[in-house]
mmCIF file of C-alpha atoms in Angstrom:
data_model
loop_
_atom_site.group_PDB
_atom_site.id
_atom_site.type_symbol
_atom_site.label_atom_id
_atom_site.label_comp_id
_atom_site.label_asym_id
_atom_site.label_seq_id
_atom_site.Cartn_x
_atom_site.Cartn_y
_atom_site.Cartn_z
ATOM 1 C CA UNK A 1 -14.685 -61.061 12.168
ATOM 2 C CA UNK A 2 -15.511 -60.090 15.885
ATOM 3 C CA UNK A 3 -13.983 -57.291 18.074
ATOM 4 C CA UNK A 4 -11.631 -59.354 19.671
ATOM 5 C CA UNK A 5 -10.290 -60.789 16.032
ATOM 6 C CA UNK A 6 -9.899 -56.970 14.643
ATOM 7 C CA UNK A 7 -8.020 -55.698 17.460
ATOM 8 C CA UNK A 8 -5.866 -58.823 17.142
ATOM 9 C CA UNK A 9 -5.147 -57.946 13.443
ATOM 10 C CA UNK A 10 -4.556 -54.271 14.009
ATOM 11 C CA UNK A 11 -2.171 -55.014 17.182
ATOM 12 C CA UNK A 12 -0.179 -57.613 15.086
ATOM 13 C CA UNK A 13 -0.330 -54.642 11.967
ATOM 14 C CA UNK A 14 1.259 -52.739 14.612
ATOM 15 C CA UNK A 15 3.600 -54.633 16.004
ATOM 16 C CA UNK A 16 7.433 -53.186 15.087
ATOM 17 C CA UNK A 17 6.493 -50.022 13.490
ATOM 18 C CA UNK A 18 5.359 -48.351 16.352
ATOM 19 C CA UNK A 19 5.895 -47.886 19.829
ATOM 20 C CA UNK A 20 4.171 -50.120 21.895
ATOM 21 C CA UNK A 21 2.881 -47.667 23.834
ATOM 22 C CA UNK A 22 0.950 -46.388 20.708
ATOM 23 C CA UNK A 23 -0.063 -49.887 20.235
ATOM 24 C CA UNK A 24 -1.796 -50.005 23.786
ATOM 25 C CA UNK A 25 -2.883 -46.997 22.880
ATOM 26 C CA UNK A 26 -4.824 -47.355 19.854
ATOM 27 C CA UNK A 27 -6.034 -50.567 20.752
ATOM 28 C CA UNK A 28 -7.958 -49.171 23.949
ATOM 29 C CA UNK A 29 -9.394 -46.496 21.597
ATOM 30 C CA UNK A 30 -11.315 -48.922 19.266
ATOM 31 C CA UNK A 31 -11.986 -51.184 22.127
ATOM 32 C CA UNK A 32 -13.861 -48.527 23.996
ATOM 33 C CA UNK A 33 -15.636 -47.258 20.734
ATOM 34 C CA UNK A 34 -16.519 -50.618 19.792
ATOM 35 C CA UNK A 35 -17.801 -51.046 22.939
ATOM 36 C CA UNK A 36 -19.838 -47.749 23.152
ATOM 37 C CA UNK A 37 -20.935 -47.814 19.404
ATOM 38 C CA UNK A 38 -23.019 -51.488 20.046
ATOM 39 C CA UNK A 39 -24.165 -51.134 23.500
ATOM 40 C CA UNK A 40 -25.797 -47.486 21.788
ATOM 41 C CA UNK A 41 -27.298 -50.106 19.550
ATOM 42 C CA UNK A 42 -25.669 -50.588 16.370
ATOM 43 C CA UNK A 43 -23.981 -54.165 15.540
ATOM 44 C CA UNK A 44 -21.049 -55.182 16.080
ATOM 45 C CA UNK A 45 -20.276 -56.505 12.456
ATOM 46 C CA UNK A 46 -21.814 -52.790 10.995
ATOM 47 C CA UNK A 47 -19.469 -50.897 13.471
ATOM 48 C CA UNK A 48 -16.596 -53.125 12.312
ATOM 49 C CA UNK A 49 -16.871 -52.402 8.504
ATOM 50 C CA UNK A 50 -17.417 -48.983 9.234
ATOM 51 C CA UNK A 51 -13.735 -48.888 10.532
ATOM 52 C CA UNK A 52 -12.301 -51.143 8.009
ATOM 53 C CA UNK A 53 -9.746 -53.107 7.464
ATOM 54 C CA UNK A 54 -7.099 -53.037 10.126
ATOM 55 C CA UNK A 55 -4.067 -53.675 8.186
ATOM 56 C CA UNK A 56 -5.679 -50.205 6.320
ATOM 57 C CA UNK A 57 -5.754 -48.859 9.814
ATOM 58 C CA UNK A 58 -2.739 -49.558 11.125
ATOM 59 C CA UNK A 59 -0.760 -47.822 7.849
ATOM 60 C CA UNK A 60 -2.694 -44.744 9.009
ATOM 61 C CA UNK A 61 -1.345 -45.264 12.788
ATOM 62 C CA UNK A 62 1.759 -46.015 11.604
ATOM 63 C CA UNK A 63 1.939 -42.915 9.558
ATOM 64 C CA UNK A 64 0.523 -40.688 11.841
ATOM 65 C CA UNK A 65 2.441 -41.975 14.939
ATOM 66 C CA UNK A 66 6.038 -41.176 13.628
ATOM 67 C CA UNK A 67 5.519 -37.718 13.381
ATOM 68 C CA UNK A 68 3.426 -37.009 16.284
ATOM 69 C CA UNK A 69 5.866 -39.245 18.283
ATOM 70 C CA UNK A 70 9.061 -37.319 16.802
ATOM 71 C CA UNK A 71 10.120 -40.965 15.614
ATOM 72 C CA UNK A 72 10.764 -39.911 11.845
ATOM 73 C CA UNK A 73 14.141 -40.732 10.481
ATOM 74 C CA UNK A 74 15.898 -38.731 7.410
ATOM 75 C CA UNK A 75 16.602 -41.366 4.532
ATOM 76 C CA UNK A 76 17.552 -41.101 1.264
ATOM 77 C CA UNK A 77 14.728 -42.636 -1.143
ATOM 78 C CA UNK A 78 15.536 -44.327 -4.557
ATOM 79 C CA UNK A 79 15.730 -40.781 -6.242
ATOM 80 C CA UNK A 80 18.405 -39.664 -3.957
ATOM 81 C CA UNK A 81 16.135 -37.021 -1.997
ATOM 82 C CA UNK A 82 15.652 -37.202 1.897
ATOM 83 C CA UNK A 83 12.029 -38.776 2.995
ATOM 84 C CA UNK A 84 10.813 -39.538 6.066
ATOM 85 C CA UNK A 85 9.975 -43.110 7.362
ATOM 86 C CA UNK A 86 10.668 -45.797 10.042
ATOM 87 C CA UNK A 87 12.606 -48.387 8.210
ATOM 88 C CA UNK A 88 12.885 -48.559 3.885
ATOM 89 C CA UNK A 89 12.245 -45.679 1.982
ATOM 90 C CA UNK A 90 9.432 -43.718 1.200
ATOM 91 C CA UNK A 91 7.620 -45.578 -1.498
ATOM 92 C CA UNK A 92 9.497 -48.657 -0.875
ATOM 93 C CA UNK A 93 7.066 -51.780 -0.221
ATOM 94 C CA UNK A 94 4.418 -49.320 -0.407
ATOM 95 C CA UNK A 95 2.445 -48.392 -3.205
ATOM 96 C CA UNK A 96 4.810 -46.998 -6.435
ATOM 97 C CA UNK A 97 2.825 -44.134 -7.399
ATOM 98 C CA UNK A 98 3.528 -39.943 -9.037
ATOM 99 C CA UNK A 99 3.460 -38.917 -5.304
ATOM 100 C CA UNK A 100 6.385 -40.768 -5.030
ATOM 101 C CA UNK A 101 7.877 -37.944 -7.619
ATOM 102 C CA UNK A 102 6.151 -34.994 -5.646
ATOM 103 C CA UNK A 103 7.937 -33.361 -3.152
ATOM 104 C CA UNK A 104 6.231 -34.228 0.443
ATOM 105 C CA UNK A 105 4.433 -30.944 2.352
ATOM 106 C CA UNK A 106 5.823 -32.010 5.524
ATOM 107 C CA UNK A 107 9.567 -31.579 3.622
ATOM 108 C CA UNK A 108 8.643 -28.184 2.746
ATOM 109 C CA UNK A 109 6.995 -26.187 6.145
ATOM 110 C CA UNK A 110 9.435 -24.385 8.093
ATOM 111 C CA UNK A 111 8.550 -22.647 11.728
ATOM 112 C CA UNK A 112 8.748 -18.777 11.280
ATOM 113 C CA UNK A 113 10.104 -17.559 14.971
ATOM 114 C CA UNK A 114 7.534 -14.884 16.753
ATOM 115 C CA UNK A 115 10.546 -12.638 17.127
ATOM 116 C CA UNK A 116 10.974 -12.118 13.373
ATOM 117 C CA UNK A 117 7.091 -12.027 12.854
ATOM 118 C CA UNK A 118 7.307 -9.342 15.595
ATOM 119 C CA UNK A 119 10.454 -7.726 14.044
ATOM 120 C CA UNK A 120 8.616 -7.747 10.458
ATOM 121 C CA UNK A 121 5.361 -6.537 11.926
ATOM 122 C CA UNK A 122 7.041 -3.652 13.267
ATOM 123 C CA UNK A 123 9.158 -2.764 9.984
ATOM 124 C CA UNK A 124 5.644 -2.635 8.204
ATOM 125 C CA UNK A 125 3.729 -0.590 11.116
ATOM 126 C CA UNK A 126 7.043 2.256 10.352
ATOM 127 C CA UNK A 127 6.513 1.675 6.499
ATOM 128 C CA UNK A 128 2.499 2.632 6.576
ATOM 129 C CA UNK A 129 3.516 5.554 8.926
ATOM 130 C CA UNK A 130 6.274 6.712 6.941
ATOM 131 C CA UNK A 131 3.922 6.753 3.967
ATOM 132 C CA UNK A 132 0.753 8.390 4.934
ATOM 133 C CA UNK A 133 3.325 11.116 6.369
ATOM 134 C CA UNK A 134 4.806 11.549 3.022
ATOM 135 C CA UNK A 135 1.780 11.601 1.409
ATOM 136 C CA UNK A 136 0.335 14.017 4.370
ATOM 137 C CA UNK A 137 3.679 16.280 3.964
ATOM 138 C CA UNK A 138 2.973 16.292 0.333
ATOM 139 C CA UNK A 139 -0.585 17.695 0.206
ATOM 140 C CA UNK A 140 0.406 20.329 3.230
ATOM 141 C CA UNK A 141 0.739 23.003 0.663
ATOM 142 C CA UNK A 142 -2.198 22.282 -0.801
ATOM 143 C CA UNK A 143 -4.265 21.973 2.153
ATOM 144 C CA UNK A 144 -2.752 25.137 3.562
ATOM 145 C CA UNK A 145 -3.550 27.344 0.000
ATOM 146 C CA UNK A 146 -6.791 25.577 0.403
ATOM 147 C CA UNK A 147 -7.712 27.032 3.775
ATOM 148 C CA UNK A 148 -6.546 30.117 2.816
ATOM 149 C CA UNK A 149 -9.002 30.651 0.886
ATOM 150 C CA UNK A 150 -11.816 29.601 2.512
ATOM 151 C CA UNK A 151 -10.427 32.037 5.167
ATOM 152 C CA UNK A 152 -9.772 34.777 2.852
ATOM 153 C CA UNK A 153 -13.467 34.526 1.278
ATOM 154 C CA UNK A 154 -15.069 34.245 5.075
ATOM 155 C CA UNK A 155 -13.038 37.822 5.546
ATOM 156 C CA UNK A 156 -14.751 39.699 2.468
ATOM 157 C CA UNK A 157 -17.756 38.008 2.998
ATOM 158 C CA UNK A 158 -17.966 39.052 6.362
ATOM 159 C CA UNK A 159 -16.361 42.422 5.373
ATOM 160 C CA UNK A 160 -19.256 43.568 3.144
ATOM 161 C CA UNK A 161 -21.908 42.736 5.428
#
């Protein structure tokens, strides 16, 4: 297989599942490192099976494109849960595997807003205060019997001199 013949498969792998503008896209990318990878002297066939397959590529496109593209549609898979996916459900003419059983990160991250982190922040900052104050407030008698003392046994001290 030459260049022209792998970016041929991979645009065809393409074709449907993404937007074409990802398609143009991609394909520019490995035309440009193909290009730079053999004129810095490797082969073109060694460059090529360093990338793979580009049916293996394009899954990986595919995949990455609908999220980064905001593309992702909620479905319900064949267990009844919500996955994410361009057409079928998760799992569906893809490989059958446990992961299918395994609840997806992406289905579990939620944003945090700055306010709140700000808001929490804040609470805990009044918290640590409140606490070394109590435990300050605590100790005062202690501290205050304490220098008492000392000042009591600096007066006799310096008394019988």
């Amino acid at each position: 297989m030459n260049r022209e013949e792998f970016l041929r498969q991979l645009r065809e792998a393409l074709e449907g599942k993404v937007p074409d503008s990802v398609i143009v896209e991609n394909t520019d990318y490995y035309r440009t490192y193909i290009n730079s990878q053999v004129a810095a002297g490797r082969s073109e066939t060694e460059v090529l099976r360093e990338l793979g397959a580009p049916g293996l590529l394009a899954k990986t496109i595919e995949e990455s494109s609908k999220f980064a593209t905001g593309r992702a549609q909620k479905q319900n898979d064949r267990y009844g849960r919500y996955s994410e996916g361009y057409g079928g459900s998760y799992g569906q003419n893809q490989r059958e595997s446990y992961a299918d059983d395994m609840q997806r990160p992406d289905e579990r991250m939620t944003a945090v807003p700055g306010w709140l982190v700000a808001v929490i922040a804040i609470v805990e900052g009044i918290l640590i205060i409140s606490v070394v104050f109590s435990i300050f407030m605590s100790l005062l008698p202690v501290i205050i019997a304490v220098l008492a003392a000392v000042l009591v046994y600096r007066l006799i001290k310096s008394l019988f001199r």
